[in-house]
Amino acid sequence: MNSRREFLSFLAASPLALAQSDGITDPKDALSVMDFEEAARRRVPIAHFAYIATGVDDDATLKANREGFKKIQLRPRRLVDVSKVDSSVDLFGTRWPSPIYICPCGSQRAFHADGELATARAARAQNALQMLSTVSSTPLEAVAEALGRPPWYQLYAPNQWDGVQKLVRRVEAAGCPVLVLTVDQNAGRNTETQKRLTKADARPCGDCHQGAPGTLAGKQGRPMFAGIDTPGYNSPSATWELVDRLKNLTRLKLIIKGLETREDAELACEHGADGIVVSNHGGRAVETGRGTIECLPEVVGGVRGRIPVLVDGGFRRGTDVFKALALGARAVGIGRPYLWGLGAFGHPGVERVLEILNAELTLAMRQCGTRSVGEITRSFVV
């Protein structure tokens, strides 16, 4: 009996038992951003968590976003004075302390009551760049107030030009400096994992939703469409003419988000885009099976230094960010990690996610002997 008690006590104190515990209960306890995933899974309703978790089809591209980093190795340089490391970057005349930015993710009140306001407060605390989604569950103006400055605005273009004009004029009036046109959702998508997980939520979906889970009901759920009467957005009939019309409509910097090929990168430059985001919508657009880190080099090659290239998709570690910078990205966006932090703990969770990733990036820069982002070149990866 004593031996059995001793054995059970040993198991209870073992690393295996700790790893199988209920997870963190305080954001300060997180050692990596992955610690927030299970914490969010426990707190966010399954149908809402499904919106975060899903890819498309078999989730192969979602997995490829992570697996792509395993194909790239670092080449550290030693005996370099790295007592001072500067991770800041310049984007359109604004200096940011880190190249890590907050991606536009919609309907954040589905994950936490404070939604985009909590995310904005965390971004303000960390002085991080935030992109706000068109399908934000909080009005742009309120987010800008919480952030302390206007965010960059991610645009899902309404199907009718009148709606595009109204939305862009509102963004201009709010003082947003950059418009991020997203083009990888115009053909539709098959979010199979989301549909399967949603069936596990027994609550009456109509209590808080219209349409897909993760979107709140009514105009309050999508306040950026207030005053826009024409239905629908992301028309499958959209072409590069939309980029031309936007360039003529506004003086805001225009970034095209959702490009994955050299050919489209070259076309973006030809049509006057001010930047590109290499993105597959977090593996939620089409089942290409290619991670964005694998797409990045050819897009950078197509741009040939004419405009900045940003990237998102699958970033979970500071070394992931370092690899993207080495391959030519100017900045790196995170999505799921901060949504996990938001769903689990609100503002403190999002802030802790940013803290962890920034600390890991600084450590990677020191280990590789790079004292600034400008020193991170392709010679540091293979």
Coordinates of C-alpha atoms in Angstrom, one line a residue:
M1 CA 0.0 0.0 0.0
N2 CA 2.8 2.4 0.9
S3 CA 4.5 1.7 -2.4
R4 CA 1.3 2.4 -4.3
R5 CA 0.8 5.7 -2.5
E6 CA 4.5 6.6 -3.2
F7 CA 4.0 5.7 -6.9
L8 CA 0.8 7.9 -7.2
S9 CA 2.5 10.8 -5.5
F10 CA 5.4 10.4 -7.9
L11 CA 3.0 10.5 -10.9
A12 CA 1.1 13.6 -9.5
A13 CA 4.4 15.5 -9.4
S14 CA 5.8 14.3 -12.7
P15 CA 6.2 16.5 -15.7
L16 CA 3.7 14.3 -17.6
A17 CA 1.0 14.9 -15.1
L18 CA 1.7 18.6 -15.2
A19 CA 1.5 18.6 -18.9
Q20 CA -1.9 16.9 -18.8
S21 CA -3.3 19.4 -16.2
D22 CA -6.1 21.9 -17.0
G23 CA -3.5 24.4 -18.2
I24 CA -2.8 28.0 -17.2
T25 CA -5.2 30.0 -15.1
D26 CA -3.3 33.3 -15.3
P27 CA -1.7 34.8 -18.5
K28 CA 1.5 35.5 -16.6
D29 CA 2.0 31.7 -16.2
A30 CA 2.2 31.2 -20.0
L31 CA 5.6 30.2 -21.3
S32 CA 4.7 30.1 -25.0
V33 CA 1.7 31.4 -27.0
M34 CA 0.6 27.8 -27.4
D35 CA -0.3 27.7 -23.7
F36 CA -3.2 29.9 -24.5
E37 CA -4.9 27.6 -27.0
E38 CA -6.2 25.1 -24.4
A39 CA -7.1 27.9 -22.0
A40 CA -9.3 29.5 -24.7
R41 CA -10.8 26.1 -25.7
R42 CA -12.1 25.8 -22.1
R43 CA -13.6 29.2 -22.0
V44 CA -14.9 29.9 -25.5
P45 CA -18.1 28.2 -26.6
I46 CA -17.3 25.3 -28.9
A47 CA -19.1 26.8 -31.9
H48 CA -17.2 30.1 -31.5
F49 CA -13.9 28.3 -30.9
A50 CA -14.6 26.4 -34.1
Y51 CA -14.4 29.7 -36.0
I52 CA -10.8 30.1 -34.7
A53 CA -9.8 26.5 -35.2
T54 CA -11.0 25.8 -38.7
G55 CA -9.1 25.6 -41.9
V56 CA -10.8 24.6 -45.2
D57 CA -11.4 21.1 -46.6
D58 CA -9.0 18.7 -44.7
D59 CA -7.1 21.6 -43.0
A60 CA -4.0 20.7 -45.0
T61 CA -3.1 24.4 -45.6
L62 CA -3.7 25.2 -42.0
K63 CA -1.2 22.5 -41.1
A64 CA 1.2 23.6 -43.9
N65 CA 1.4 27.1 -42.4
R66 CA 3.1 25.5 -39.3
E67 CA 5.0 22.8 -41.0
G68 CA 6.6 25.2 -43.5
F69 CA 8.8 26.6 -40.7
K70 CA 10.4 23.1 -40.1
K71 CA 11.9 23.3 -43.6
I72 CA 13.9 26.4 -42.8
Q73 CA 16.9 26.3 -40.5
L74 CA 18.8 29.2 -38.8
R75 CA 22.5 29.9 -39.3
P76 CA 23.6 31.6 -36.1
R77 CA 26.7 33.8 -36.1
R78 CA 28.8 34.0 -32.9
L79 CA 31.0 36.4 -31.1
V80 CA 28.9 39.4 -32.1
D81 CA 28.2 42.2 -29.6
V82 CA 24.4 41.8 -29.1
S83 CA 24.2 43.6 -25.8
K84 CA 21.9 46.1 -27.6
V85 CA 19.3 44.8 -30.0
D86 CA 16.8 47.0 -32.0
S87 CA 13.8 45.1 -33.3
S88 CA 12.0 48.2 -34.6
V89 CA 10.8 48.6 -38.2
D90 CA 9.6 51.5 -40.4
L91 CA 6.2 51.1 -42.2
F92 CA 5.1 54.1 -44.3
G93 CA 6.9 56.6 -42.2
T94 CA 5.9 55.2 -38.8
R95 CA 8.4 53.5 -36.6
W96 CA 7.1 50.5 -34.7
P97 CA 9.1 48.9 -31.8
S98 CA 8.5 45.4 -33.3
P99 CA 7.7 43.9 -36.7
I100 CA 5.0 41.8 -35.1
Y101 CA 1.5 43.1 -35.7
I102 CA -2.1 42.1 -34.9
C103 CA -3.9 40.7 -37.9
P104 CA -7.5 41.7 -38.7
C105 CA -9.8 39.0 -37.2
G106 CA -13.6 39.5 -37.3
S107 CA -16.3 39.2 -34.7
Q108 CA -14.0 39.2 -31.6
R109 CA -16.9 39.7 -29.2
A110 CA -17.7 36.1 -30.0
F111 CA -14.6 35.2 -28.0
H112 CA -14.7 37.8 -25.2
A113 CA -17.2 40.4 -24.1
D114 CA -14.7 43.2 -24.7
G115 CA -13.8 42.0 -28.2
E116 CA -11.8 44.3 -30.3
L117 CA -11.6 46.9 -27.5
A118 CA -9.6 44.4 -25.4
T119 CA -7.3 43.7 -28.3
A120 CA -6.8 47.4 -28.9
R121 CA -5.9 48.1 -25.3
A122 CA -3.3 45.3 -25.4
A123 CA -1.9 46.7 -28.7
R124 CA -1.7 50.2 -27.1
A125 CA 0.1 48.8 -24.0
Q126 CA 2.7 47.1 -26.3
N127 CA 2.7 49.9 -28.9
A128 CA 1.9 47.3 -31.6
L129 CA 0.4 47.8 -35.0
Q130 CA -3.3 46.7 -35.2
M131 CA -5.3 46.0 -38.3
L132 CA -9.0 46.1 -37.8
S133 CA -11.4 43.8 -39.7
T134 CA -14.4 45.1 -41.7
V135 CA -16.5 42.5 -39.9
S136 CA -15.3 43.9 -36.5
S137 CA -18.0 43.5 -33.8
T138 CA -17.0 47.0 -32.5
P139 CA -17.1 50.2 -34.5
L140 CA -13.9 51.5 -35.9
E141 CA -14.2 54.8 -34.0
A142 CA -14.4 53.1 -30.6
V143 CA -11.5 50.8 -31.4
A144 CA -9.4 53.9 -32.4
E145 CA -10.2 55.5 -29.1
A146 CA -9.1 52.4 -27.1
L147 CA -6.0 52.0 -29.3
G148 CA -5.0 55.7 -28.9
R149 CA -4.6 56.1 -32.6
P150 CA -6.4 55.0 -35.8
P151 CA -5.7 51.3 -36.7
W152 CA -4.9 50.1 -40.2
Y153 CA -8.2 49.1 -41.8
Q154 CA -8.8 45.8 -43.5
L155 CA -11.3 46.1 -46.3
Y156 CA -13.8 43.6 -47.4
A157 CA -15.2 45.5 -50.4
P158 CA -19.0 45.7 -50.6
N159 CA -20.4 44.3 -53.8
Q160 CA -21.7 47.7 -54.9
W161 CA -19.4 50.6 -55.5
D162 CA -21.6 53.0 -53.6
G163 CA -21.0 50.9 -50.5
V164 CA -17.2 50.8 -51.1
Q165 CA -17.2 54.6 -51.3
K166 CA -19.2 55.0 -48.1
L167 CA -17.0 52.6 -46.2
V168 CA -13.7 54.2 -47.4
R169 CA -14.9 57.7 -46.6
R170 CA -15.7 56.5 -43.0
V171 CA -12.2 55.0 -42.7
E172 CA -10.7 58.2 -44.0
A173 CA -12.7 60.3 -41.5
A174 CA -11.5 58.1 -38.7
G175 CA -7.9 58.9 -39.7
C176 CA -6.8 55.4 -40.7
P177 CA -3.5 55.7 -42.6
V178 CA -3.6 52.4 -44.5
L179 CA -6.3 50.4 -46.3
V180 CA -5.7 46.7 -46.5
L181 CA -7.8 45.2 -49.3
T182 CA -8.4 41.5 -48.7
V183 CA -8.8 39.4 -51.9
D184 CA -8.5 35.8 -50.9
Q185 CA -12.2 35.3 -49.9
N186 CA -13.9 36.4 -53.1
A187 CA -14.4 32.8 -54.4
G188 CA -15.9 31.4 -51.2
R189 CA -14.6 28.6 -49.0
N190 CA -15.4 25.3 -47.3
T191 CA -14.8 25.6 -43.6
E192 CA -15.5 21.9 -42.9
T193 CA -13.9 21.7 -39.4
Q194 CA -16.0 24.7 -38.3
K195 CA -19.2 23.0 -39.5
R196 CA -18.4 19.8 -37.7
L197 CA -17.5 21.4 -34.4
T198 CA -20.5 23.7 -34.5
K199 CA -22.8 20.6 -34.3
A200 CA -21.3 19.9 -30.9
D201 CA -22.8 23.1 -29.5
A202 CA -26.3 22.4 -28.2
R203 CA -27.2 26.0 -27.6
P204 CA -29.9 27.7 -29.8
C205 CA -27.6 29.4 -32.4
G206 CA -30.3 32.0 -33.2
D207 CA -30.0 33.4 -29.7
C208 CA -26.9 35.4 -30.8
H209 CA -26.2 34.7 -34.4
Q210 CA -27.4 35.2 -38.0
G211 CA -25.5 33.1 -40.5
A212 CA -22.2 31.5 -39.6
P213 CA -21.1 31.0 -36.0
G214 CA -18.6 33.6 -35.0
T215 CA -20.7 36.5 -36.4
L216 CA -23.0 38.3 -34.0
A217 CA -26.6 39.0 -35.1
G218 CA -27.9 42.2 -36.5
K219 CA -26.3 45.5 -37.4
Q220 CA -24.7 45.7 -34.0
G221 CA -22.8 42.5 -34.9
R222 CA -21.3 44.2 -38.0
P223 CA -21.3 47.9 -37.3
M224 CA -19.0 48.9 -40.1
F225 CA -21.9 48.1 -42.5
A226 CA -24.2 50.6 -40.9
G227 CA -25.6 52.9 -43.6
I228 CA -24.6 50.6 -46.4
D229 CA -27.8 49.2 -47.9
T230 CA -26.4 47.1 -50.7
P231 CA -26.1 43.5 -49.6
G232 CA -23.0 41.4 -49.7
Y233 CA -19.3 41.9 -50.0
N234 CA -16.2 40.1 -51.6
S235 CA -17.9 39.8 -55.0
P236 CA -16.6 36.8 -57.1
S237 CA -16.7 39.2 -60.0
A238 CA -13.9 41.5 -58.6
T239 CA -10.8 42.0 -60.7
W240 CA -7.7 44.2 -60.7
E241 CA -10.0 47.0 -61.7
L242 CA -11.1 47.2 -58.1
V243 CA -7.5 48.1 -57.1
D244 CA -7.4 50.8 -59.8
R245 CA -10.7 52.3 -58.6
L246 CA -9.6 52.3 -55.0
K247 CA -6.3 54.0 -55.9
N248 CA -8.4 56.7 -57.7
L249 CA -10.8 57.0 -54.8
T250 CA -8.5 57.5 -51.8
R251 CA -5.1 58.8 -50.9
L252 CA -4.7 56.2 -48.2
K253 CA -1.9 53.7 -48.6
L254 CA -3.3 50.6 -50.2
I255 CA -2.1 47.1 -49.3
I256 CA -3.3 44.0 -51.1
K257 CA -3.8 41.1 -48.6
G258 CA -4.0 37.5 -49.7
L259 CA -1.4 37.1 -52.5
E260 CA 0.7 34.0 -52.7
T261 CA 2.4 34.1 -56.2
R262 CA 5.1 36.0 -58.0
E263 CA 2.6 36.8 -60.8
D264 CA 0.1 38.5 -58.5
A265 CA 2.9 40.3 -56.8
E266 CA 4.1 41.8 -60.1
L267 CA 0.5 42.8 -60.9
A268 CA 0.1 44.4 -57.6
C269 CA 3.1 46.6 -58.3
E270 CA 1.8 47.4 -61.8
H271 CA -1.6 48.5 -60.4
G272 CA 0.0 50.8 -57.8
A273 CA -0.3 48.9 -54.6
D274 CA 1.7 50.3 -51.8
G275 CA 2.3 47.0 -50.1
I276 CA 1.4 43.3 -50.1
V277 CA 0.4 40.8 -47.3
V278 CA 1.4 37.3 -48.2
S279 CA -1.6 35.4 -46.7
N280 CA -3.8 32.4 -47.2
H281 CA -6.3 33.6 -44.5
G282 CA -4.7 31.4 -41.9
G283 CA -5.3 28.3 -44.1
R284 CA -9.0 29.4 -44.4
A285 CA -9.1 30.3 -48.1
V286 CA -8.3 27.4 -50.4
E287 CA -6.6 24.1 -49.8
T288 CA -3.3 24.9 -51.6
G289 CA -1.2 22.8 -49.2
R290 CA 1.4 25.6 -49.2
G291 CA 2.4 27.5 -46.1
T292 CA 2.8 31.3 -46.4
I293 CA 6.4 31.0 -45.4
E294 CA 6.9 28.9 -48.5
C295 CA 5.1 31.4 -50.7
L296 CA 7.0 34.4 -49.3
P297 CA 10.3 34.1 -51.3
E298 CA 8.6 34.1 -54.7
V299 CA 6.4 37.1 -53.7
V300 CA 9.4 39.0 -52.5
G301 CA 11.1 38.1 -55.8
G302 CA 8.2 39.4 -57.8
V303 CA 8.2 42.7 -55.9
R304 CA 11.9 43.3 -56.3
G305 CA 12.1 45.8 -53.5
R306 CA 9.5 48.2 -54.9
I307 CA 7.0 47.9 -52.1
P308 CA 7.1 46.3 -48.6
V309 CA 5.9 42.7 -48.2
L310 CA 4.2 41.6 -45.0
V311 CA 3.2 38.0 -44.2
D312 CA 0.9 36.1 -41.8
G313 CA -0.1 32.5 -41.3
G314 CA 1.1 30.0 -38.7
F315 CA 3.5 32.2 -36.7
R316 CA 3.9 30.8 -33.2
R317 CA 7.5 31.5 -32.2
G318 CA 10.0 34.4 -32.4
T319 CA 12.2 32.1 -34.5
D320 CA 9.3 31.9 -37.0
V321 CA 9.2 35.7 -37.2
F322 CA 13.0 35.8 -37.6
K323 CA 12.8 33.3 -40.6
A324 CA 10.2 35.5 -42.3
L325 CA 12.3 38.6 -41.8
A326 CA 15.3 36.8 -43.2
L327 CA 13.3 35.8 -46.3
G328 CA 12.4 39.4 -47.0
A329 CA 9.2 40.2 -45.0
R330 CA 9.0 43.7 -43.5
A331 CA 6.5 42.7 -40.8
V332 CA 4.8 39.6 -39.5
G333 CA 1.1 39.3 -38.5
I334 CA -0.4 37.0 -35.8
G335 CA -4.0 35.9 -35.7
R336 CA -4.9 32.7 -33.7
P337 CA -2.4 33.3 -30.9
Y338 CA -3.9 36.6 -29.8
L339 CA -7.4 35.3 -30.3
W340 CA -6.5 32.4 -27.9
G341 CA -5.2 35.0 -25.4
L342 CA -8.3 37.1 -25.9
G343 CA -10.7 34.2 -25.5
A344 CA -8.9 33.0 -22.4
F345 CA -8.2 36.2 -20.5
G346 CA -9.2 39.3 -22.5
H347 CA -6.8 42.2 -22.7
P348 CA -4.1 40.7 -20.4
G349 CA -4.1 37.5 -22.5
V350 CA -3.5 39.4 -25.8
E351 CA -0.8 41.5 -24.1
R352 CA 1.0 38.5 -22.8
V353 CA 1.0 36.9 -26.3
L354 CA 2.7 40.0 -27.7
E355 CA 5.2 40.0 -24.8
I356 CA 6.2 36.4 -25.4
L357 CA 6.6 36.7 -29.1
N358 CA 8.6 39.9 -28.8
A359 CA 10.9 38.4 -26.2
E360 CA 11.4 35.3 -28.3
L361 CA 12.3 37.4 -31.4
T362 CA 14.8 39.5 -29.4
L363 CA 16.4 36.3 -28.2
A364 CA 16.6 34.8 -31.7
M365 CA 18.2 38.0 -33.0
R366 CA 20.8 37.9 -30.2
Q367 CA 21.5 34.2 -30.8
C368 CA 22.0 34.8 -34.5
G369 CA 24.2 37.8 -34.0
T370 CA 21.8 40.4 -35.6
R371 CA 21.5 43.7 -33.8
S372 CA 18.7 45.2 -35.9
V373 CA 16.0 44.0 -38.2
G374 CA 18.0 45.4 -41.1
E375 CA 20.8 43.0 -40.4
I376 CA 18.5 40.0 -40.7
T377 CA 19.2 38.8 -44.2
R378 CA 18.8 35.6 -46.2
S379 CA 22.3 34.5 -45.1
F380 CA 20.9 33.6 -41.7
V381 CA 18.6 30.9 -43.0
V382 CA 19.0 27.8 -45.2

